[in-house]
């Protein structure tokens, strides 16, 4: 029950609460396992003529081992991802941090970035490009799980798999998703290294949240001891 | 026309004579294990396994196998015994079917119809072997379904043959048993769960379209199930065993998922 007269929590939260940090790094591990084993699985029957991935950048060594890694990591991503989505929605973190996306701000941020001006004084506030990238990668990972289910169980889940057309369409979409996630990772890691305090924050928790922002939270959980 | 693609796991070339392998089986196995170790030391796994003892290849492998067995159980639970795989129109059928085996099409050794017998073993009431003529006389079920390979390719095939459920009933098999194991003329082995064996789209195929199955595709008898990956469909079958002891298989023993359901 919202109560305007309630005093602010005694210990304000950090930018990244410990739950977010733990889920972020579990997610990172699962996605890397899926990505590198996925390249090996791809190599067995390439979609793009002549595009193979060198064994050194793949996980598993053999297709059968790569498949074992893939179908091991899918559980980590699936369970961790569901908890992460539930957490982001229930605590209001997604709404607070990622919405609204202002198109004018996105254009302005891209323009600044192209002029090699990376303004990031207050890492607690995501700029338009960040919001768009984070929302985008969440959507792509959800879609990736969906196409993954469609190619894992095209018969048992045939009604669901039909949403993607044929088996090959779902397979191509699943590979395109791999490309999109890899592309996100390149940008995400590069920017984290360019603004190292963002990387540190995902380990230590980062600066304390602005109480004014907390008040905007639609369903901020009551402070517990 | 069949396109032969180099490097495919299902057409792995065997340049070394089989006798050499037999004489040096232990050595070959240890080399293969080292190969696995090298593979698991690729960049990706080094990034992933920081902090773990990457030297303990055995424990990583056994953990992955354990998860794969867990996935068998999950797939068995997801299996819908009465749910039918999508079927297709005649004009979508590939002619001929796509060749695949663990060796090239040039190495296929055709099975002679006159001497071929289907041997039966295990929990079966009547174990009298079956001849080609007897198999081709059984009532036919038609299956126009996708063959999906674990590699990622697929094609629509048009198979005919006796429903495996009907055949198991005919020979007095214990359909409460858990597994079926298959032996093949080319020494390939395979196995499936009983629920899949009893599925309406699981047949012992004898024909492709209107003709007997061609030599490269499993003449005189092969399994076609619409609910499993390609490697769970043994060709040139020579023996079927009904058992409660989980059998392995050629690819399954090498680490491919046992259930292999789709």
Short mmCIF file of C-alpha atoms in Angstrom, two decimals:
data_model
loop_
_atom_site.label_atom_id
_atom_site.label_comp_id
_atom_site.label_asym_id
_atom_site.label_seq_id
_atom_site.Cartn_x
_atom_site.Cartn_y
_atom_site.Cartn_z
CA UNK A 1 0.00 0.00 0.00
CA UNK A 2 1.71 3.31 -1.07
CA UNK A 3 2.10 5.69 1.83
CA UNK A 4 3.45 9.18 1.08
CA UNK A 5 4.15 9.86 4.72
CA UNK A 6 6.33 6.80 5.19
CA UNK A 7 9.95 7.75 5.81
CA UNK A 8 12.43 6.72 3.11
CA UNK A 9 14.11 3.35 3.67
CA UNK A 10 16.91 3.51 6.19
CA UNK A 11 19.38 1.91 3.82
CA UNK A 12 18.73 3.16 0.29
CA UNK A 13 19.42 0.63 -2.43
CA UNK A 14 22.40 0.69 -4.68
CA UNK A 15 22.13 1.09 -8.45
CA UNK A 16 22.43 -2.69 -8.86
CA UNK A 17 21.02 -4.61 -5.87
CA UNK A 18 22.83 -7.84 -5.14
CA UNK A 19 20.05 -9.89 -6.77
CA UNK A 20 20.53 -8.01 -10.05
CA UNK A 21 24.31 -8.49 -9.94
CA UNK A 22 24.07 -12.21 -9.27
CA UNK A 23 21.48 -12.71 -12.02
CA UNK A 24 23.49 -10.55 -14.45
CA UNK A 25 26.64 -12.65 -14.12
CA UNK A 26 24.82 -16.00 -14.15
CA UNK A 27 23.08 -14.78 -17.28
CA UNK A 28 26.38 -13.68 -18.83
CA UNK A 29 27.88 -17.12 -18.18
CA UNK A 30 24.86 -18.97 -19.61
CA UNK A 31 24.72 -16.77 -22.72
CA UNK A 32 28.43 -17.23 -23.41
CA UNK A 33 28.10 -21.00 -23.08
CA UNK A 34 25.08 -21.01 -25.40
CA UNK A 35 26.76 -18.69 -27.89
CA UNK A 36 30.06 -20.55 -28.24
CA UNK A 37 28.46 -24.01 -28.26
CA UNK A 38 25.91 -22.64 -30.73
CA UNK A 39 28.72 -21.77 -33.15
CA UNK A 40 29.92 -25.39 -33.06
CA UNK A 41 26.40 -26.71 -33.63
CA UNK A 42 26.04 -24.26 -36.53
CA UNK A 43 29.30 -25.52 -38.08
CA UNK A 44 27.79 -28.98 -38.50
CA UNK A 45 25.41 -27.71 -41.17
CA UNK A 46 26.08 -24.04 -41.99
CA UNK A 47 23.25 -21.74 -43.00
CA UNK A 48 25.41 -19.25 -44.87
CA UNK A 49 27.50 -20.73 -47.64
CA UNK A 50 31.15 -20.75 -46.67
CA UNK A 51 30.62 -19.32 -43.17
CA UNK A 52 32.25 -21.60 -40.61
CA UNK A 53 33.52 -20.77 -37.14
CA UNK A 54 37.04 -21.79 -36.15
CA UNK A 55 37.20 -24.53 -33.56
CA UNK A 56 39.21 -22.24 -31.25
CA UNK A 57 36.21 -19.93 -30.73
CA UNK A 58 33.70 -22.72 -30.23
CA UNK A 59 32.78 -24.62 -27.10
CA UNK A 60 32.62 -28.39 -27.04
CA UNK A 61 35.19 -29.65 -29.52
CA UNK A 62 32.73 -32.13 -31.07
CA UNK A 63 29.16 -31.45 -32.17
CA UNK A 64 27.83 -33.94 -29.61
CA UNK A 65 29.70 -32.20 -26.79
CA UNK A 66 28.64 -28.77 -28.04
CA UNK A 67 25.03 -29.99 -27.98
CA UNK A 68 25.53 -31.20 -24.40
CA UNK A 69 26.82 -27.76 -23.38
CA UNK A 70 23.95 -26.07 -25.21
CA UNK A 71 21.28 -28.22 -23.55
CA UNK A 72 22.95 -27.74 -20.16
CA UNK A 73 23.22 -23.95 -20.41
CA UNK A 74 19.63 -23.62 -21.65
CA UNK A 75 18.43 -24.59 -18.17
CA UNK A 76 20.60 -21.94 -16.52
CA UNK A 77 19.39 -19.27 -18.94
CA UNK A 78 15.79 -20.44 -18.67
CA UNK A 79 15.55 -20.51 -14.88
CA UNK A 80 17.72 -17.43 -14.29
CA UNK A 81 15.97 -15.55 -17.09
CA UNK A 82 12.50 -16.22 -15.71
CA UNK A 83 13.54 -15.09 -12.22
CA UNK A 84 15.18 -11.98 -13.74
CA UNK A 85 12.06 -11.07 -15.74
CA UNK A 86 9.81 -11.62 -12.71
CA UNK A 87 12.13 -9.53 -10.54
CA UNK A 88 12.29 -6.69 -13.09
CA UNK A 89 8.51 -6.58 -13.47
CA UNK A 90 7.51 -7.07 -9.81
CA UNK A 91 9.99 -4.60 -8.30
CA UNK A 92 9.29 -2.08 -11.04
CA UNK A 93 12.98 -1.97 -11.97
CA UNK A 94 12.29 -2.35 -15.70
CA UNK A 95 9.78 0.49 -15.66
CA UNK A 96 11.98 2.70 -13.50
CA UNK A 97 15.22 2.12 -15.39
CA UNK A 98 14.22 1.36 -18.96
CA UNK A 99 11.11 3.45 -19.60
CA UNK A 100 10.21 5.71 -21.23
CA UNK A 101 12.48 5.62 -24.27
CA UNK A 102 12.67 9.11 -25.74
CA UNK A 103 13.44 8.90 -29.49
CA UNK A 104 14.91 12.42 -29.52
CA UNK A 105 17.28 11.44 -26.74
CA UNK A 106 18.29 8.31 -28.66
CA UNK A 107 19.16 10.42 -31.72
CA UNK A 108 21.05 12.93 -29.62
CA UNK A 109 23.03 10.23 -27.80
CA UNK A 110 24.01 8.51 -31.03
CA UNK A 111 25.08 11.88 -32.50
CA UNK A 112 27.19 12.61 -29.43
CA UNK A 113 28.72 9.14 -29.49
CA UNK A 114 29.70 9.53 -33.15
CA UNK A 115 31.49 12.74 -32.14
CA UNK A 116 33.34 10.56 -29.61
CA UNK A 117 31.57 12.30 -26.77
CA UNK A 118 30.45 9.65 -24.30
CA UNK A 119 28.67 11.58 -21.59
CA UNK A 120 28.04 9.28 -18.65
CA UNK A 121 28.37 11.41 -15.55
CA UNK A 122 25.56 9.75 -13.62
CA UNK A 123 25.55 6.03 -14.37
CA UNK A 124 22.33 5.65 -12.38
CA UNK A 125 20.37 7.13 -15.27
CA UNK A 126 20.36 5.20 -18.51
CA UNK A 127 20.37 7.29 -21.68
CA UNK A 128 18.00 6.60 -24.56
CA UNK A 129 20.43 4.32 -26.40
CA UNK A 130 21.07 2.26 -23.28
CA UNK A 131 17.35 1.85 -22.62
CA UNK A 132 16.79 0.82 -26.22
CA UNK A 133 19.69 -1.67 -26.17
CA UNK A 134 18.68 -3.25 -22.86
CA UNK A 135 15.02 -3.54 -23.83
CA UNK A 136 16.09 -4.84 -27.23
CA UNK A 137 18.42 -7.54 -25.90
CA UNK A 138 15.79 -8.71 -23.38
CA UNK A 139 13.28 -9.03 -26.23
CA UNK A 140 15.82 -10.83 -28.45
CA UNK A 141 16.76 -13.33 -25.72
CA UNK A 142 13.05 -14.06 -25.12
CA UNK A 143 12.63 -14.57 -28.87
CA UNK A 144 15.77 -16.71 -28.93
CA UNK A 145 14.30 -19.01 -26.27
CA UNK A 146 11.10 -19.20 -28.32
CA UNK A 147 12.86 -20.17 -31.57
CA UNK A 148 15.06 -22.54 -29.56
CA UNK A 149 11.98 -24.32 -28.24
CA UNK A 150 10.56 -24.45 -31.76
CA UNK A 151 13.62 -26.23 -33.18
CA UNK A 152 14.09 -28.46 -30.11
CA UNK A 153 10.48 -29.69 -30.14
CA UNK A 154 8.96 -29.08 -33.60
CA UNK A 155 6.63 -32.05 -33.06
CA UNK A 156 5.72 -31.98 -29.34
CA UNK A 157 5.27 -28.18 -29.55
CA UNK A 158 4.06 -28.23 -33.16
CA UNK A 159 1.28 -25.71 -32.53
CA UNK A 160 3.80 -23.25 -31.08
CA UNK A 161 6.50 -24.04 -33.65
CA UNK A 162 4.00 -23.25 -36.43
CA UNK A 163 4.19 -19.58 -35.36
CA UNK A 164 7.64 -19.44 -36.96
CA UNK A 165 6.64 -21.15 -40.19
CA UNK A 166 8.87 -24.07 -41.11
CA UNK A 167 11.60 -25.79 -39.08
CA UNK A 168 14.22 -24.13 -41.28
CA UNK A 169 12.72 -20.66 -40.76
CA UNK A 170 12.87 -21.13 -36.99
CA UNK A 171 16.43 -22.41 -37.31
CA UNK A 172 17.50 -19.39 -39.37
CA UNK A 173 15.79 -17.05 -36.89
CA UNK A 174 17.61 -18.83 -34.05
CA UNK A 175 20.93 -18.23 -35.81
CA UNK A 176 19.99 -14.59 -36.55
CA UNK A 177 19.25 -14.23 -32.83
CA UNK A 178 22.74 -15.52 -32.06
CA UNK A 179 24.11 -12.81 -34.35
CA UNK A 180 22.02 -10.10 -32.70
CA UNK A 181 23.08 -11.20 -29.20
CA UNK A 182 26.74 -11.33 -30.27
CA UNK A 183 26.37 -7.83 -31.73
CA UNK A 184 24.86 -6.56 -28.48
CA UNK A 185 27.71 -8.15 -26.50
CA UNK A 186 30.35 -6.37 -28.59
CA UNK A 187 28.73 -2.96 -28.01
CA UNK A 188 27.86 -3.70 -24.37
CA UNK A 189 31.35 -4.90 -23.42
CA UNK A 190 33.09 -2.14 -25.40
CA UNK A 191 31.03 0.59 -23.68
CA UNK A 192 31.49 -1.01 -20.26
CA UNK A 193 35.25 -0.95 -20.82
CA UNK A 194 35.14 2.67 -22.06
CA UNK A 195 33.22 3.71 -18.93
CA UNK A 196 34.82 1.33 -16.40
CA UNK A 197 32.76 2.54 -13.45
CA UNK A 198 29.73 0.85 -15.02
CA UNK A 199 31.62 -2.44 -14.99
CA UNK A 200 32.71 -1.87 -11.37
CA UNK A 201 29.11 -1.07 -10.44
CA UNK A 202 27.94 -4.46 -11.74
CA UNK A 203 30.37 -6.02 -9.25
CA UNK A 204 30.11 -3.74 -6.21
CA UNK A 205 26.58 -2.47 -6.67
CA UNK A 206 27.55 1.06 -7.67
CA UNK A 207 26.30 4.37 -6.26
CA UNK A 208 23.27 4.65 -4.01
CA UNK A 209 20.01 5.20 -5.80
CA UNK A 210 18.50 8.68 -5.77
CA UNK A 211 15.62 8.61 -3.21
CA UNK A 212 13.60 10.79 -5.61
CA UNK A 213 13.85 7.99 -8.19
CA UNK A 214 12.88 5.41 -5.62
CA UNK A 215 9.68 7.32 -4.87
CA UNK A 216 8.73 6.94 -8.53
CA UNK A 217 8.85 3.20 -8.15
CA UNK A 218 5.33 1.87 -8.74
CA UNK A 219 5.67 -0.98 -6.32
CA UNK A 220 8.89 -0.53 -4.40
CA UNK A 221 9.03 -3.31 -1.83
CA UNK A 222 9.01 -2.16 1.79
CA UNK A 223 12.41 -1.95 3.42
CA UNK A 224 13.29 -5.06 5.32
CA UNK A 225 16.00 -5.56 7.84
CA UNK B 1 20.76 -36.78 -56.33
CA UNK B 2 22.68 -36.94 -53.11
CA UNK B 3 25.17 -34.29 -52.23
CA UNK B 4 28.14 -35.54 -50.28
CA UNK B 5 29.41 -32.96 -47.87
CA UNK B 6 32.84 -33.25 -46.32
CA UNK B 7 33.16 -32.98 -42.58
CA UNK B 8 29.64 -34.06 -41.81
CA UNK B 9 29.49 -36.10 -38.62
CA UNK B 10 27.01 -38.43 -40.23
CA UNK B 11 29.35 -39.14 -43.09
CA UNK B 12 32.59 -39.28 -41.18
CA UNK B 13 35.15 -40.82 -43.51
CA UNK B 14 36.98 -43.92 -42.28
CA UNK B 15 40.30 -43.91 -44.13
CA UNK B 16 41.86 -46.45 -41.73
CA UNK B 17 41.07 -50.12 -42.14
CA UNK B 18 38.75 -51.55 -39.51
CA UNK B 19 41.30 -54.22 -38.52
CA UNK B 20 43.75 -51.52 -37.45
CA UNK B 21 41.08 -50.08 -35.18
CA UNK B 22 40.32 -53.47 -33.70
CA UNK B 23 43.98 -54.13 -32.93
CA UNK B 24 44.46 -50.75 -31.28
CA UNK B 25 41.07 -50.11 -29.77
CA UNK B 26 42.41 -48.96 -26.38
CA UNK B 27 44.97 -46.63 -27.88
CA UNK B 28 42.42 -45.13 -30.25
CA UNK B 29 40.01 -44.61 -27.35
CA UNK B 30 42.66 -42.79 -25.31
CA UNK B 31 43.57 -40.57 -28.27
CA UNK B 32 39.91 -39.76 -28.70
CA UNK B 33 39.66 -38.83 -25.04
CA UNK B 34 42.63 -36.49 -25.44
CA UNK B 35 40.88 -35.01 -28.45
CA UNK B 36 37.88 -34.29 -26.26
CA UNK B 37 40.13 -32.68 -23.68
CA UNK B 38 41.75 -30.46 -26.30
CA UNK B 39 38.32 -29.54 -27.57
CA UNK B 40 37.11 -28.56 -24.14
CA UNK B 41 40.15 -26.32 -23.76
CA UNK B 42 39.05 -24.01 -26.58
CA UNK B 43 38.74 -20.29 -26.00
CA UNK B 44 35.09 -20.45 -25.12
CA UNK B 45 35.53 -22.97 -22.34
CA UNK B 46 38.60 -21.25 -20.95
CA UNK B 47 36.55 -18.09 -20.56
CA UNK B 48 33.81 -20.14 -18.94
CA UNK B 49 35.78 -22.39 -16.69
CA UNK B 50 37.97 -19.77 -15.04
CA UNK B 51 38.34 -20.92 -11.48
CA UNK B 52 37.55 -24.52 -12.31
CA UNK B 53 40.16 -27.18 -12.73
CA UNK B 54 40.05 -27.58 -16.50
CA UNK B 55 42.35 -30.57 -16.14
CA UNK B 56 39.44 -32.57 -14.73
CA UNK B 57 37.97 -33.20 -18.15
CA UNK B 58 36.31 -36.32 -16.82
CA UNK B 59 34.17 -34.54 -14.27
CA UNK B 60 33.00 -31.89 -16.77
CA UNK B 61 32.14 -34.65 -19.21
CA UNK B 62 30.26 -36.69 -16.64
CA UNK B 63 28.34 -33.60 -15.48
CA UNK B 64 27.31 -32.88 -19.07
CA UNK B 65 26.25 -36.51 -19.53
CA UNK B 66 24.20 -36.34 -16.33
CA UNK B 67 22.36 -33.26 -17.61
CA UNK B 68 21.81 -35.03 -20.94
CA UNK B 69 20.21 -37.93 -19.06
CA UNK B 70 18.07 -35.47 -17.11
CA UNK B 71 17.02 -34.06 -20.50
CA UNK B 72 16.00 -37.60 -21.53
CA UNK B 73 13.60 -37.69 -18.59
CA UNK B 74 12.26 -34.20 -19.41
CA UNK B 75 11.64 -35.21 -23.01
CA UNK B 76 9.89 -38.42 -21.96
CA UNK B 77 7.61 -36.30 -19.77
CA UNK B 78 6.96 -33.85 -22.62
CA UNK B 79 6.15 -36.67 -25.05
CA UNK B 80 2.49 -36.65 -26.10
CA UNK B 81 1.57 -40.25 -27.08
CA UNK B 82 -1.44 -39.25 -29.18
CA UNK B 83 -0.11 -36.00 -30.63
CA UNK B 84 0.65 -36.29 -34.34
CA UNK B 85 3.63 -34.71 -36.07
CA UNK B 86 2.74 -32.39 -38.97
CA UNK B 87 2.22 -34.27 -42.24
CA UNK B 88 2.73 -33.00 -45.76
CA UNK B 89 1.37 -33.19 -49.30
CA UNK B 90 2.74 -35.63 -51.88
CA UNK B 91 4.24 -32.81 -53.97
CA UNK B 92 6.46 -31.80 -51.02
CA UNK B 93 8.13 -35.21 -50.86
CA UNK B 94 11.83 -35.44 -51.75
CA UNK B 95 12.82 -38.00 -54.40
CA UNK B 96 14.95 -39.89 -53.64
CA UNK B 97 15.22 -39.50 -49.86
CA UNK B 98 18.39 -37.91 -48.54
CA UNK B 99 21.24 -40.30 -47.90
CA UNK B 100 22.86 -40.30 -44.48
CA UNK B 101 24.90 -42.77 -42.50
CA UNK B 102 28.17 -42.78 -40.60
CA UNK B 103 29.99 -43.45 -43.89
CA UNK B 104 29.72 -42.30 -47.49
CA UNK B 105 27.12 -43.57 -49.92
CA UNK B 106 29.85 -45.35 -51.89
CA UNK B 107 30.51 -47.63 -48.92
CA UNK B 108 26.94 -48.88 -48.62
CA UNK B 109 26.86 -52.69 -48.68
CA UNK B 110 23.45 -53.70 -50.07
CA UNK B 111 21.53 -56.31 -48.11
CA UNK B 112 20.54 -59.45 -50.05
CA UNK B 113 16.77 -60.00 -49.81
CA UNK B 114 17.15 -63.77 -50.14
CA UNK B 115 19.34 -64.25 -47.08
CA UNK B 116 18.08 -61.36 -44.90
CA UNK B 117 16.19 -62.23 -41.73
CA UNK B 118 14.75 -60.10 -38.99
CA UNK B 119 15.81 -61.68 -35.69
CA UNK B 120 13.78 -61.08 -32.55
CA UNK B 121 15.05 -61.16 -28.99
CA UNK B 122 14.14 -60.27 -25.43
CA UNK B 123 10.63 -59.92 -24.05
CA UNK B 124 8.83 -61.27 -27.13
CA UNK B 125 6.37 -64.18 -27.23
CA UNK B 126 7.12 -65.49 -30.72
CA UNK B 127 10.76 -65.04 -31.69
CA UNK B 128 10.54 -66.75 -35.08
CA UNK B 129 12.66 -64.72 -37.53
CA UNK B 130 10.88 -62.85 -40.34
CA UNK B 131 11.74 -62.96 -44.04
CA UNK B 132 11.54 -60.06 -46.50
CA UNK B 133 8.42 -61.51 -48.13
CA UNK B 134 6.69 -61.80 -44.76
CA UNK B 135 7.58 -58.23 -43.82
CA UNK B 136 6.36 -56.86 -47.16
CA UNK B 137 3.07 -58.77 -46.74
CA UNK B 138 2.12 -56.98 -43.51
CA UNK B 139 -0.60 -54.28 -43.57
CA UNK B 140 0.90 -50.89 -44.46
CA UNK B 141 0.69 -47.56 -42.71
CA UNK B 142 1.67 -44.46 -44.69
CA UNK B 143 3.79 -41.67 -43.23
CA UNK B 144 4.54 -38.39 -45.02
CA UNK B 145 6.59 -36.55 -42.42
CA UNK B 146 9.75 -34.60 -41.91
CA UNK B 147 13.05 -36.28 -41.26
CA UNK B 148 15.00 -33.82 -39.12
CA UNK B 149 18.72 -34.44 -38.64
CA UNK B 150 20.52 -33.31 -35.49
CA UNK B 151 22.87 -31.45 -37.86
CA UNK B 152 20.02 -29.14 -38.84
CA UNK B 153 18.83 -30.30 -42.26
CA UNK B 154 15.43 -31.76 -43.00
CA UNK B 155 13.33 -33.16 -45.82
CA UNK B 156 9.83 -34.55 -46.26
CA UNK B 157 9.80 -38.30 -46.85
CA UNK B 158 7.02 -40.64 -47.93
CA UNK B 159 7.35 -43.93 -46.07
CA UNK B 160 5.18 -47.03 -45.93
CA UNK B 161 5.38 -50.07 -43.76
CA UNK B 162 3.85 -51.89 -40.85
CA UNK B 163 2.94 -49.85 -37.79
CA UNK B 164 5.51 -50.80 -35.15
CA UNK B 165 2.72 -51.06 -32.57
CA UNK B 166 0.88 -53.56 -34.76
CA UNK B 167 4.08 -55.53 -35.35
CA UNK B 168 4.88 -55.66 -31.63
CA UNK B 169 1.36 -56.93 -30.92
CA UNK B 170 1.68 -59.49 -33.73
CA UNK B 171 4.89 -60.98 -32.28
CA UNK B 172 3.58 -60.95 -28.74
CA UNK B 173 6.04 -58.36 -27.44
CA UNK B 174 5.79 -57.12 -23.87
CA UNK B 175 4.63 -53.56 -24.60
CA UNK B 176 5.00 -52.74 -20.91
CA UNK B 177 8.76 -53.15 -21.30
CA UNK B 178 10.72 -49.92 -21.46
CA UNK B 179 12.96 -50.08 -24.53
CA UNK B 180 13.47 -51.40 -28.03
CA UNK B 181 17.00 -52.00 -29.28
CA UNK B 182 17.94 -52.36 -32.95
CA UNK B 183 20.88 -54.02 -34.67
CA UNK B 184 21.70 -53.27 -38.27
CA UNK B 185 23.51 -54.96 -41.15
CA UNK B 186 26.18 -52.20 -41.12
CA UNK B 187 26.83 -52.68 -37.37
CA UNK B 188 24.90 -49.52 -36.55
CA UNK B 189 22.90 -49.83 -33.34
CA UNK B 190 20.04 -47.79 -31.97
CA UNK B 191 17.31 -47.80 -29.37
CA UNK B 192 14.05 -46.06 -28.56
CA UNK B 193 11.62 -45.86 -25.65
CA UNK B 194 8.42 -47.94 -25.70
CA UNK B 195 6.14 -44.85 -25.78
CA UNK B 196 7.72 -43.81 -29.06
CA UNK B 197 7.54 -47.38 -30.39
CA UNK B 198 3.77 -47.37 -29.80
CA UNK B 199 3.20 -43.93 -31.37
CA UNK B 200 0.89 -44.04 -34.43
CA UNK B 201 3.59 -42.39 -36.59
CA UNK B 202 6.27 -44.98 -35.84
CA UNK B 203 6.59 -47.59 -38.56
CA UNK B 204 8.94 -50.32 -39.74
CA UNK B 205 9.31 -48.90 -43.24
CA UNK B 206 9.56 -51.20 -46.23
CA UNK B 207 8.68 -48.78 -49.03
CA UNK B 208 9.50 -45.23 -50.09
CA UNK B 209 6.54 -43.99 -52.10
CA UNK B 210 5.36 -47.06 -54.01
CA UNK B 211 8.72 -48.78 -54.35
CA UNK B 212 10.74 -50.90 -51.94
CA UNK B 213 13.25 -48.77 -50.03
CA UNK B 214 16.44 -48.30 -52.07
CA UNK B 215 19.69 -49.90 -50.93
CA UNK B 216 21.30 -46.67 -49.68
CA UNK B 217 18.23 -45.83 -47.61
CA UNK B 218 17.90 -49.03 -45.59
CA UNK B 219 16.55 -51.91 -47.72
CA UNK B 220 14.80 -54.07 -46.72
CA UNK B 221 13.76 -52.62 -43.36
CA UNK B 222 14.28 -49.37 -41.49
CA UNK B 223 12.63 -47.52 -38.66
CA UNK B 224 10.81 -44.28 -39.36
CA UNK B 225 9.45 -42.37 -36.42
CA UNK B 226 8.08 -38.85 -36.86
CA UNK B 227 8.83 -37.91 -33.27
CA UNK B 228 12.60 -38.36 -33.19
CA UNK B 229 15.76 -37.00 -34.80
CA UNK B 230 17.23 -38.82 -37.79
CA UNK B 231 19.86 -40.83 -35.88
CA UNK B 232 17.06 -42.54 -33.92
CA UNK B 233 15.87 -44.15 -37.19
CA UNK B 234 18.15 -47.15 -37.82
CA UNK B 235 18.38 -48.55 -41.36
CA UNK B 236 19.12 -52.06 -42.67
CA UNK B 237 17.62 -53.46 -39.43
CA UNK B 238 18.51 -57.12 -38.77
CA UNK B 239 17.40 -57.57 -35.16
CA UNK B 240 14.94 -56.09 -32.67
CA UNK B 241 15.12 -56.67 -28.93
CA UNK B 242 12.49 -55.72 -26.37
CA UNK B 243 14.18 -55.02 -23.05
CA UNK B 244 14.01 -53.24 -19.71
CA UNK B 245 17.74 -52.52 -19.71
CA UNK B 246 18.49 -49.16 -21.32
CA UNK B 247 20.36 -49.84 -24.56
CA UNK B 248 22.77 -47.36 -26.07
CA UNK B 249 23.41 -46.73 -29.72
CA UNK B 250 26.09 -45.79 -32.22
CA UNK B 251 25.72 -42.01 -31.85
CA UNK B 252 24.24 -42.08 -28.34
CA UNK B 253 27.37 -43.81 -27.00
CA UNK B 254 29.41 -40.99 -28.51
CA UNK B 255 27.48 -38.36 -26.55
CA UNK B 256 24.43 -37.53 -28.64
CA UNK B 257 21.30 -37.25 -26.53
CA UNK B 258 19.71 -40.65 -25.99
CA UNK B 259 16.06 -39.62 -26.22
CA UNK B 260 16.62 -37.50 -29.34
CA UNK B 261 12.98 -36.43 -29.43
CA UNK B 262 11.59 -33.63 -31.55
#
